[in-house]
Coordinates of C-alpha atoms and ligand atoms in Angstrom, one line a residue:
M199 CA -11.7 -32.1 18.4
K200 CA -13.2 -28.8 17.5
A201 CA -11.2 -25.7 17.6
D202 CA -12.3 -22.6 19.7
Y203 CA -12.6 -20.6 16.5
E204 CA -12.9 -21.5 12.8
V205 CA -10.4 -18.7 11.9
G206 CA -7.7 -17.0 13.9
I207 CA -6.1 -13.9 12.4
V208 CA -2.9 -12.5 13.9
G209 CA -2.5 -8.8 13.5
A210 CA -5.1 -6.0 13.2
G211 CA -3.3 -4.0 10.6
F212 CA -4.5 -3.5 7.1
A213 CA -4.2 -7.2 6.2
G214 CA -5.8 -8.5 9.4
L215 CA -8.6 -6.1 9.1
A216 CA -9.2 -6.8 5.5
A217 CA -9.4 -10.5 6.4
A218 CA -11.8 -9.8 9.3
L219 CA -14.0 -7.6 7.1
R220 CA -14.1 -10.3 4.4
L221 CA -15.2 -12.9 6.9
K222 CA -17.8 -10.7 8.4
K223 CA -19.3 -9.7 5.1
S224 CA -19.5 -13.4 4.1
G225 CA -21.6 -14.0 7.2
K226 CA -18.9 -15.8 9.3
T227 CA -19.0 -15.3 13.1
S228 CA -16.4 -17.8 14.4
F229 CA -13.3 -15.8 13.9
V230 CA -10.9 -13.8 16.2
V231 CA -8.2 -11.3 15.5
F232 CA -5.2 -11.2 17.9
E233 CA -3.5 -7.9 18.2
R234 CA -0.5 -7.2 20.4
A235 CA -1.2 -3.5 20.7
A236 CA -4.1 -1.8 22.4
E237 CA -5.5 -0.4 19.1
P238 CA -5.8 -1.5 15.5
G239 CA -3.8 0.0 12.6
G240 CA -0.5 -1.8 12.4
T241 CA 2.0 0.2 10.4
W242 CA -0.4 3.2 10.3
R243 CA -0.7 3.2 14.0
D244 CA 3.0 2.8 14.6
N245 CA 4.4 5.2 12.0
V246 CA 3.7 8.7 13.3
Y247 CA 6.6 10.6 11.9
P248 CA 6.0 14.1 10.5
G249 CA 5.0 14.0 6.9
C250 CA 3.9 10.3 7.1
A251 CA 1.5 9.6 4.3
C252 CA 0.8 6.9 1.8
D253 CA 2.4 7.1 -1.6
V254 CA -0.4 5.2 -3.2
A255 CA -3.5 7.3 -3.9
S256 CA -6.2 6.8 -1.3
P257 CA -9.1 5.6 -3.6
L258 CA -6.8 2.7 -4.3
Y259 CA -5.2 2.3 -0.9
S260 CA -8.5 1.3 0.8
L261 CA -10.5 -1.8 1.0
R262 CA -12.8 -2.9 -1.8
Q263 CA -15.6 -3.6 0.6
A264 CA -15.1 -0.3 2.4
L265 CA -14.6 2.4 -0.1
N266 CA -14.3 5.9 1.3
S267 CA -15.8 8.8 -0.5
G268 CA -14.5 11.4 1.9
W269 CA -10.7 11.4 1.6
S270 CA -9.5 14.9 2.2
R271 CA -6.6 14.5 -0.2
L272 CA -5.6 12.3 -3.1
Y273 CA -2.8 11.0 -1.0
A274 CA -4.1 10.8 2.6
G275 CA -1.8 11.3 5.6
Q276 CA -1.2 8.8 8.4
P277 CA -3.8 10.3 10.8
E278 CA -6.6 10.0 8.1
I279 CA -5.6 6.5 7.1
L280 CA -5.6 5.4 10.7
A281 CA -9.0 7.1 11.2
Y282 CA -10.3 5.2 8.1
M283 CA -9.1 1.9 9.6
N284 CA -10.8 2.7 12.9
D285 CA -13.9 3.6 10.9
V286 CA -13.9 0.2 9.1
V287 CA -13.6 -1.5 12.5
Q288 CA -16.5 0.6 14.0
K289 CA -18.9 0.5 11.1
N290 CA -18.5 -3.3 10.7
D291 CA -18.6 -4.0 14.4
L292 CA -15.2 -5.7 14.2
R293 CA -14.0 -4.6 17.6
K294 CA -15.8 -7.5 19.3
H295 CA -13.8 -9.9 17.3
I296 CA -10.4 -8.4 18.2
R297 CA -8.5 -9.4 21.3
F298 CA -6.2 -6.4 21.9
Q299 CA -3.0 -6.6 23.9
T300 CA -2.8 -10.3 23.0
D301 CA 0.7 -11.0 21.7
I302 CA 0.7 -14.4 20.2
V303 CA 4.2 -15.9 20.6
T304 CA 3.8 -19.4 19.5
A305 CA 1.5 -21.3 17.0
V306 CA 1.8 -25.0 17.2
F307 CA -0.1 -27.3 14.8
Q308 CA -2.2 -29.9 16.6
K309 CA -3.3 -32.9 14.5
D310 CA -6.4 -33.8 16.5
I311 CA -8.0 -30.4 15.7
G312 CA -6.4 -30.1 12.2
G313 CA -5.5 -26.6 13.3
W314 CA -3.4 -24.5 15.5
V315 CA -3.0 -23.8 19.2
L316 CA -1.8 -20.3 19.8
T317 CA -0.2 -19.1 23.0
D318 CA 0.1 -15.5 24.0
R319 CA 2.8 -13.8 26.0
S320 CA 0.8 -14.2 29.2
G321 CA 0.5 -18.0 28.7
N322 CA -3.2 -18.1 27.5
S323 CA -4.0 -20.5 24.8
Y324 CA -6.6 -20.4 21.9
S325 CA -7.2 -23.0 19.2
V326 CA -8.2 -22.1 15.7
H327 CA -8.9 -24.3 12.7
L328 CA -7.4 -22.0 10.0
L329 CA -4.6 -19.6 11.0
V330 CA -4.2 -16.4 9.0
L331 CA -1.1 -14.4 9.6
G332 CA -1.4 -10.7 8.8
T333 CA 1.7 -9.7 10.8
G334 CA 3.1 -7.4 8.1
P335 CA 6.5 -7.5 6.4
L336 CA 7.7 -4.1 7.7
N337 CA 7.7 -4.0 11.5
R338 CA 11.3 -4.9 12.4
P339 CA 13.2 -1.6 12.4
H340 CA 16.7 -1.7 11.2
I341 CA 19.2 0.5 13.0
P342 CA 22.7 -0.1 11.6
N343 CA 25.4 -0.9 14.1
F344 CA 27.4 2.3 13.7
A345 CA 30.6 2.5 15.7
G346 CA 30.2 4.8 18.7
L347 CA 26.4 5.2 18.5
A348 CA 26.1 4.5 22.3
T349 CA 28.4 7.4 23.1
F350 CA 26.3 10.0 21.1
K351 CA 24.9 12.5 23.6
G352 CA 22.0 13.7 21.4
N353 CA 18.6 12.0 20.9
Y354 CA 18.2 9.4 18.2
F355 CA 15.4 7.1 17.1
H356 CA 14.1 5.1 14.2
S357 CA 11.5 6.6 11.8
S358 CA 8.9 4.0 13.0
Q359 CA 9.6 4.6 16.7
W360 CA 9.1 8.4 16.6
D361 CA 9.5 10.2 19.8
S362 CA 6.7 12.7 19.6
S363 CA 7.8 14.5 22.8
F364 CA 11.1 15.5 21.2
D365 CA 11.0 19.1 19.9
F366 CA 13.1 19.5 16.8
T367 CA 12.7 23.3 16.6
G368 CA 16.0 25.1 16.2
K369 CA 18.1 21.9 16.5
K370 CA 20.9 20.5 14.4
V371 CA 19.4 17.3 13.0
A372 CA 20.6 14.5 10.8
V373 CA 18.4 12.0 8.8
I374 CA 20.3 8.8 7.8
G375 CA 18.8 7.1 4.8
T376 CA 16.8 8.4 1.8
G377 CA 14.2 5.7 1.4
A378 CA 10.4 6.0 1.4
S379 CA 10.1 7.1 5.1
A380 CA 13.1 9.5 5.0
I381 CA 11.9 11.4 1.9
Q382 CA 8.7 12.2 3.8
I383 CA 10.5 13.2 7.0
I384 CA 13.1 15.4 5.3
P385 CA 10.7 18.0 3.8
A386 CA 8.7 18.0 7.1
L387 CA 11.7 18.7 9.4
A388 CA 13.6 21.1 7.2
P389 CA 11.5 24.2 7.9
I390 CA 11.7 23.8 11.7
V391 CA 15.2 22.7 12.4
E392 CA 18.3 25.0 12.5
H393 CA 20.1 22.7 10.2
L394 CA 19.3 19.4 8.5
T395 CA 22.1 17.1 7.3
V396 CA 20.9 14.2 5.1
F397 CA 23.2 11.2 4.9
Q398 CA 22.5 9.5 1.7
R399 CA 24.1 6.1 0.8
T400 CA 22.3 5.5 -2.5
P401 CA 20.2 8.1 -4.3
A402 CA 16.6 7.1 -4.9
W403 CA 14.5 7.5 -8.0
V404 CA 11.8 10.0 -7.1
T405 CA 8.7 10.5 -9.1
P406 CA 5.8 13.0 -8.4
R407 CA 2.6 12.3 -6.5
N408 CA 0.7 15.3 -7.8
D409 CA -1.1 15.3 -4.5
R410 CA -4.0 17.7 -4.2
A411 CA -7.0 18.4 -1.9
L412 CA -10.2 16.6 -2.9
T413 CA -13.2 18.9 -3.1
E414 CA -16.6 18.7 -1.4
A415 CA -18.2 18.4 -4.8
Q416 CA -16.0 15.3 -5.4
H417 CA -17.0 13.8 -2.1
R418 CA -20.7 14.4 -2.8
R419 CA -20.4 12.9 -6.3
W420 CA -18.6 9.8 -5.0
K421 CA -21.1 9.3 -2.2
K422 CA -24.1 9.6 -4.5
F423 CA -22.6 7.6 -7.3
P424 CA -20.2 5.0 -5.8
T425 CA -19.5 3.7 -9.3
L426 CA -17.6 6.9 -10.0
L427 CA -15.3 6.3 -7.0
W428 CA -14.9 2.7 -8.1
L429 CA -14.0 4.0 -11.6
K430 CA -11.4 6.4 -10.1
R431 CA -9.9 3.5 -8.2
E432 CA -9.7 1.3 -11.3
A433 CA -8.2 4.2 -13.3
I434 CA -5.4 4.6 -10.7
Y435 CA -4.9 0.9 -10.6
W436 CA -4.6 0.3 -14.3
F437 CA -2.3 3.3 -14.8
S438 CA 0.0 1.9 -12.2
E439 CA -0.1 -1.5 -13.9
F440 CA 0.8 0.3 -17.2
L441 CA 3.8 1.9 -15.5
G442 CA 4.6 -1.5 -14.0
L443 CA 5.2 -2.8 -17.6
G444 CA 8.4 -0.7 -17.5
F445 CA 9.6 -2.8 -14.6
V446 CA 8.9 -6.2 -15.9
G447 CA 10.8 -5.9 -19.2
F448 CA 9.1 -3.3 -21.4
E449 CA 12.1 -1.0 -22.0
P450 CA 10.4 2.0 -23.7
I451 CA 8.2 2.7 -20.6
N452 CA 11.2 2.3 -18.3
R453 CA 13.2 4.8 -20.5
I454 CA 10.3 7.3 -20.4
M455 CA 10.0 7.0 -16.6
R456 CA 13.7 7.6 -16.3
Q457 CA 13.7 10.7 -18.6
V458 CA 10.7 12.2 -16.8
A459 CA 12.3 11.6 -13.4
L460 CA 15.7 13.1 -14.5
G461 CA 14.0 16.1 -16.1
R462 CA 12.2 16.8 -12.9
L463 CA 15.3 16.5 -10.8
K464 CA 17.0 19.0 -13.2
R465 CA 14.2 21.5 -12.9
Q466 CA 13.8 21.2 -9.2
V467 CA 17.3 21.1 -7.7
K468 CA 19.3 24.3 -8.4
D469 CA 22.8 23.3 -7.3
P470 CA 24.5 21.1 -10.0
E471 CA 26.7 19.3 -7.4
T472 CA 23.7 18.4 -5.2
R473 CA 21.7 17.4 -8.3
Q474 CA 24.6 15.1 -9.3
K475 CA 24.6 13.5 -5.9
L476 CA 20.9 12.9 -6.2
T477 CA 21.1 11.3 -9.6
P478 CA 20.7 7.5 -9.4
T479 CA 23.0 5.3 -11.4
Y480 CA 20.9 2.1 -11.4
K481 CA 17.9 1.3 -13.4
I482 CA 14.6 3.0 -12.3
G483 CA 12.5 0.6 -10.3
C484 CA 15.3 -1.7 -9.2
K485 CA 15.0 -0.3 -5.7
R486 CA 11.5 0.9 -4.7
I487 CA 10.7 4.1 -6.6
L488 CA 9.7 6.9 -4.3
R489 CA 6.9 9.4 -4.8
S490 CA 7.1 13.0 -3.5
D491 CA 6.2 16.5 -4.6
D492 CA 8.5 18.3 -2.1
Y493 CA 11.6 16.1 -1.5
Y494 CA 13.9 17.5 -4.2
K495 CA 12.9 21.2 -3.6
T496 CA 14.0 20.7 0.1
F497 CA 17.7 20.6 -1.1
N498 CA 17.4 24.2 -2.3
R499 CA 17.1 25.4 1.3
Q500 CA 20.1 27.1 2.9
N501 CA 19.7 25.0 6.0
V502 CA 19.8 21.6 4.3
T503 CA 23.0 19.7 3.4
L504 CA 23.3 16.5 1.5
V505 CA 26.2 14.3 2.6
T506 CA 27.2 11.3 0.5
D507 CA 30.4 10.5 2.4
A508 CA 30.3 7.1 4.2
I509 CA 29.6 7.4 7.9
D510 CA 32.8 6.5 9.9
Q511 CA 31.4 6.6 13.4
F512 CA 29.3 8.5 15.9
T513 CA 31.0 10.5 18.6
E514 CA 29.5 12.3 21.7
E515 CA 28.9 15.4 19.5
G516 CA 27.6 14.0 16.3
I517 CA 28.5 11.9 13.2
V518 CA 32.0 11.7 11.6
A519 CA 31.8 11.0 7.8
N520 CA 35.0 10.8 5.7
G521 CA 36.9 12.2 8.7
R522 CA 34.7 15.3 9.1
L523 CA 32.6 15.8 12.2
H524 CA 29.0 17.0 11.7
P525 CA 27.8 18.3 15.1
L526 CA 24.3 17.2 15.9
D527 CA 21.5 17.4 18.6
A528 CA 19.5 14.6 17.1
V529 CA 19.6 11.8 14.6
V530 CA 16.6 10.2 12.8
F531 CA 17.3 6.7 11.4
G532 CA 15.3 6.4 8.2
T533 CA 17.2 3.2 7.6
G534 CA 14.4 0.8 6.9
F535 CA 13.3 -2.5 8.1
I536 CA 14.4 -6.1 8.1
A537 CA 12.0 -7.3 5.4
A538 CA 13.4 -10.1 3.3
D539 CA 12.6 -13.6 4.5
I540 CA 9.8 -12.3 6.7
H541 CA 11.2 -12.4 10.2
L542 CA 8.0 -13.4 12.0
Y543 CA 8.0 -12.5 15.7
L544 CA 6.0 -15.6 16.6
Q545 CA 7.2 -19.2 16.4
V546 CA 5.2 -21.3 14.0
I547 CA 5.7 -25.0 14.5
G548 CA 4.3 -27.4 12.0
P549 CA 3.0 -31.0 12.5
G550 CA 6.4 -32.5 12.0
G551 CA 7.9 -30.1 14.6
D552 CA 9.4 -27.9 11.9
N553 CA 9.8 -24.2 12.7
L554 CA 8.7 -22.0 9.8
I555 CA 11.5 -19.5 10.3
D556 CA 14.2 -22.1 10.6
R557 CA 12.9 -23.7 7.4
W558 CA 13.1 -20.3 5.6
K559 CA 16.6 -19.7 7.0
V560 CA 17.6 -22.6 4.8
T561 CA 15.5 -22.0 1.7
G562 CA 14.8 -18.3 1.9
A563 CA 11.1 -17.4 2.5
E564 CA 8.9 -19.5 0.1
A565 CA 5.3 -20.2 -0.1
Y566 CA 2.7 -21.3 -2.7
R567 CA 1.1 -18.2 -4.3
G568 CA 2.6 -16.3 -1.4
T569 CA -0.1 -17.8 0.8
T570 CA 0.3 -21.4 1.9
V571 CA 3.4 -23.3 2.9
A572 CA 4.1 -27.0 2.5
G573 CA 4.4 -28.8 5.8
F574 CA 2.4 -26.0 7.6
P575 CA -1.3 -27.0 7.0
S576 CA -4.3 -24.8 7.7
L577 CA -2.1 -21.7 7.5
C578 CA -2.5 -18.7 5.2
L579 CA 0.0 -15.8 5.0
L580 CA -1.2 -12.4 4.0
L581 CA 1.5 -10.5 2.2
G582 CA 3.6 -13.6 2.5
P583 CA 6.8 -14.3 0.4
N584 CA 6.9 -12.7 -3.1
T585 CA 3.7 -10.8 -2.8
G586 CA 5.2 -7.3 -2.5
L587 CA 4.9 -4.8 -5.4
G588 CA 7.3 -2.1 -6.8
H589 CA 4.6 -0.4 -8.8
N590 CA 1.1 -0.8 -7.3
S591 CA -0.9 -1.1 -4.1
V592 CA -0.2 -4.0 -1.8
V593 CA -3.9 -3.7 -0.7
H594 CA -4.7 -5.2 -4.1
M595 CA -2.4 -8.1 -3.4
M596 CA -3.8 -8.9 0.1
E597 CA -7.3 -8.7 -1.3
S598 CA -6.4 -11.1 -4.1
Q599 CA -5.0 -13.4 -1.4
L600 CA -8.2 -13.2 0.5
N601 CA -10.2 -14.5 -2.6
Y602 CA -8.0 -17.5 -2.3
V603 CA -8.3 -17.8 1.5
M604 CA -12.1 -17.7 1.3
G605 CA -12.0 -20.5 -1.2
Y606 CA -9.6 -22.4 1.0
L607 CA -12.0 -21.9 4.0
Q608 CA -15.0 -23.0 2.0
H609 CA -13.2 -26.2 1.1
L610 CA -12.2 -26.8 4.7
E611 CA -15.7 -26.5 5.8
Q612 CA -16.8 -29.3 3.5
M613 CA -14.2 -31.6 4.9
P614 CA -14.8 -33.8 8.0
E615 CA -14.1 -32.2 11.4
G616 CA -10.4 -32.2 12.1
A617 CA -9.4 -32.7 8.5
Y618 CA -6.8 -30.4 7.0
L619 CA -5.0 -29.3 3.8
D620 CA -1.3 -29.2 3.1
V621 CA 0.0 -27.8 -0.1
K622 CA 2.1 -30.4 -2.0
E623 CA 5.8 -29.8 -1.7
D624 CA 6.6 -30.3 -5.3
V625 CA 3.9 -27.9 -6.3
Q626 CA 5.3 -25.2 -4.1
R627 CA 8.8 -25.9 -5.4
R628 CA 7.7 -25.6 -9.0
Y629 CA 5.8 -22.4 -8.3
N630 CA 8.9 -20.8 -6.7
T631 CA 11.3 -22.0 -9.4
D632 CA 9.1 -20.5 -12.0
L633 CA 8.7 -17.3 -10.0
Q634 CA 12.4 -16.8 -9.6
R635 CA 12.9 -17.5 -13.3
K636 CA 10.4 -14.7 -14.0
F637 CA 12.7 -12.1 -12.4
K638 CA 15.0 -12.5 -15.4
G639 CA 14.7 -9.5 -17.6
T640 CA 12.9 -7.4 -14.9
V641 CA 14.4 -4.3 -13.3
W642 CA 14.7 -6.2 -10.1
S643 CA 17.5 -8.4 -11.5
S644 CA 19.4 -5.5 -12.9
G645 CA 22.0 -5.5 -10.2
C646 CA 21.2 -3.0 -7.5
Q647 CA 21.2 -3.8 -3.7
S648 CA 17.8 -3.5 -2.1
W649 CA 15.7 -4.7 0.8
Y650 CA 13.8 -6.8 -1.7
L651 CA 16.8 -9.3 -1.6
N652 CA 17.8 -11.6 1.2
A653 CA 21.3 -12.1 2.4
A654 CA 21.8 -14.8 -0.3
G655 CA 20.7 -12.3 -3.0
K656 CA 17.4 -14.0 -3.6
N657 CA 14.3 -11.9 -4.1
T658 CA 11.9 -13.2 -1.5
T659 CA 9.7 -10.1 -1.3
L660 CA 8.4 -9.1 -4.8
Y661 CA 6.0 -10.6 -7.2
P662 CA 7.9 -10.5 -10.5
R663 CA 4.9 -9.7 -12.7
L664 CA 2.0 -7.3 -12.8
S665 CA -0.5 -7.6 -10.0
A666 CA -3.4 -8.4 -12.3
R667 CA -1.7 -11.7 -13.0
F668 CA -1.5 -12.5 -9.3
R669 CA -5.2 -11.7 -9.0
R670 CA -6.0 -14.3 -11.7
Q671 CA -3.7 -16.8 -10.0
T672 CA -5.5 -16.4 -6.7
K673 CA -9.0 -16.1 -8.0
R674 CA -10.0 -19.6 -7.1
F675 CA -8.7 -22.1 -4.6
D676 CA -7.1 -25.1 -6.2
P677 CA -7.7 -28.1 -3.9
A678 CA -6.0 -30.5 -6.4
V679 CA -2.6 -29.2 -5.3
Y680 CA -3.2 -30.0 -1.6
R681 CA -2.9 -33.2 0.3
Q682 CA -6.1 -33.7 2.2
V683 CA -5.4 -35.2 5.6
Q684 CA -8.2 -36.5 7.8
Q685 CA -8.3 -38.2 11.2
T686 CA -9.4 -41.8 11.5
V687 CA -10.1 -44.1 14.4
P688 CA -8.0 -45.0 16.3
E689 CA -7.1 -41.4 17.2
N690 CA -3.9 -39.8 16.0
T691 CA -3.7 -42.1 13.0
N692 CA -3.7 -40.1 9.8
V693 CA -5.0 -41.4 6.5
Q694 CA -3.7 -39.3 3.6
I695 CA -5.8 -38.9 0.6
Q696 CA -3.7 -37.7 -2.3
Ligands
NAP935 P1 14.0 1.9 3.0 O1 13.2 2.3 1.8 O2 14.6 0.5 3.0 O3 15.2 3.0 3.1 C1 16.3 2.8 4.0 C2 17.3 3.9 3.7 O4 18.3 3.8 4.7 C3 18.0 3.7 2.3 O5 18.2 5.0 1.8 C4 19.3 3.0 2.7 O6 20.3 3.2 1.8 C5 19.6 3.6 4.0 N1 20.5 2.8 4.8 C6 20.2 1.6 5.3 N2 21.3 1.1 6.0 C7 22.2 2.1 6.0 C8 23.5 2.3 6.5 N3 24.1 1.3 7.2 N4 24.2 3.4 6.2 C9 23.6 4.4 5.5 N5 22.4 4.3 5.0 C10 21.7 3.2 5.2 O7 13.3 2.1 4.4 P2 12.0 3.0 4.7 O8 12.2 4.3 4.1 O9 11.7 2.9 6.1 O10 10.9 2.3 3.9 C11 10.7 0.9 3.9 C12 9.5 0.5 3.2 O11 8.3 0.9 3.9 C13 9.3 1.1 1.8 O12 10.0 0.6 0.8 C14 7.8 1.0 1.7 O13 7.5 -0.3 1.2 C15 7.3 1.2 3.0 N6 6.9 2.6 3.2 C16 5.8 3.0 2.5 C17 5.4 4.3 2.5 C18 4.3 4.7 1.7 O14 4.0 5.8 1.5 N7 3.5 3.7 1.2 C19 6.1 5.2 3.3 C20 7.2 4.8 4.0 C21 7.6 3.5 4.0 P3 20.6 2.2 0.6 O15 19.5 2.5 -0.5 O16 21.9 2.4 0.1 O17 20.4 0.8 1.1

């Protein structure tokens, strides 16, 4: 049986759009993108908090096949990134491939099509030969279960669920958390609120962005000579790779990064006690390093207080920490996401009836090259397990994966109708054993707590080496490590060709 579409992509965020663009540019027409919201954009559509921007420079944080010569700043803000994504959709006529407000809730493998039957929340079904999940690792907000939270009379919300109708002007506000989102929110809120209390559990390592406006002359040059823009992108990429050496075991670079960050902290934060509180005690890079030009300086303001006491509870009036009440009108939770082990919001059921999430509950999230999973044929994950980076752009990772996915698809196309590929279990196991071994000696195994680790302490999110290595690993599809399964007559009898 033939599937409705050759490729079905779930999610119209950066990864899903990158996949759609790649398919389109290679001349494919039989593909569909399912998007639960009414617009594309994923994380850049949902995160609208003040100060929201990317901490990867825009010439690098953009798609290889859709470079943009017109970025207004080196580090574009959320509205501009979202506009860029919409522009990619419009210029490449991708909208006609996207089914908006189609929330896929189950994907069940069906042997007779060698692919997947997807069902949306309204009960409609679609069949696809190759399923590509671009659902993103950071879309499940984490709000800690603080005692008394329900009794709090003020407003509160998570950074990714920003209430744009709430006016912070002149209010007493708290931000809980000092991660990547919070350090952008804190400098943006501080000038407008009466008082800002920042609750910090662990200080972050903060390095500068050196953000600046890009000039008309630069735009013109990049437009006229796209190679120059490409060179800029490469320069940013390789400099980030160089710094990444400091995370994967090259100590001198790690030490220099540490000294530069500490020096900047000393220069920028005037009060020695606050400076002390902001000084991390773990190795730089172990938790995601943060990049900001204005975060530290915010703590010199009279109306900003840094609290490092543990939060006891919420009351009607505010937050009690170490027995002291901090009266508040509003609280912003910059407390991150549930990321490790990829908590997919759709059920993925393989040919043997296995549920992918249940499988991962036992083993921790695992895939082969972060992309395919044994027992779940004709499925490719974008930004799957161990494809995150602590030093460079994840767009580079998803584009590397797409090289692999395109090779996979090409191979599928040469197989008889209904045939499918399933990565061999022992190959996946060996890949993951080797991957976990590679964490040894990196900053990520230096003993800090972070969202990179799952409950069992296993790092299921990061790639433990430089991203250039991952690009090489995913450059070509490797059919030899897959079982090829094809239908024979009588129907539903599988012959397995090893
Ligand atoms: P995050 O980096 O995980 O930070 C969460 C913060 O909340 C941490 O400071 C954490 O403290 C704190 N926290 C969590 N639970 C807490 C509790 N029970 N009590 C007190 N504090 C608590 O989350 P995020 O800032 O939302 O960022 C998540 C990821 O999104 C980033 O790492 C990044 O990958 C992505 N992001 C990227 C950008 C960008 O510019 N590219 C911007 C924003 C977000 P501990 O450190 O002690 O756990």
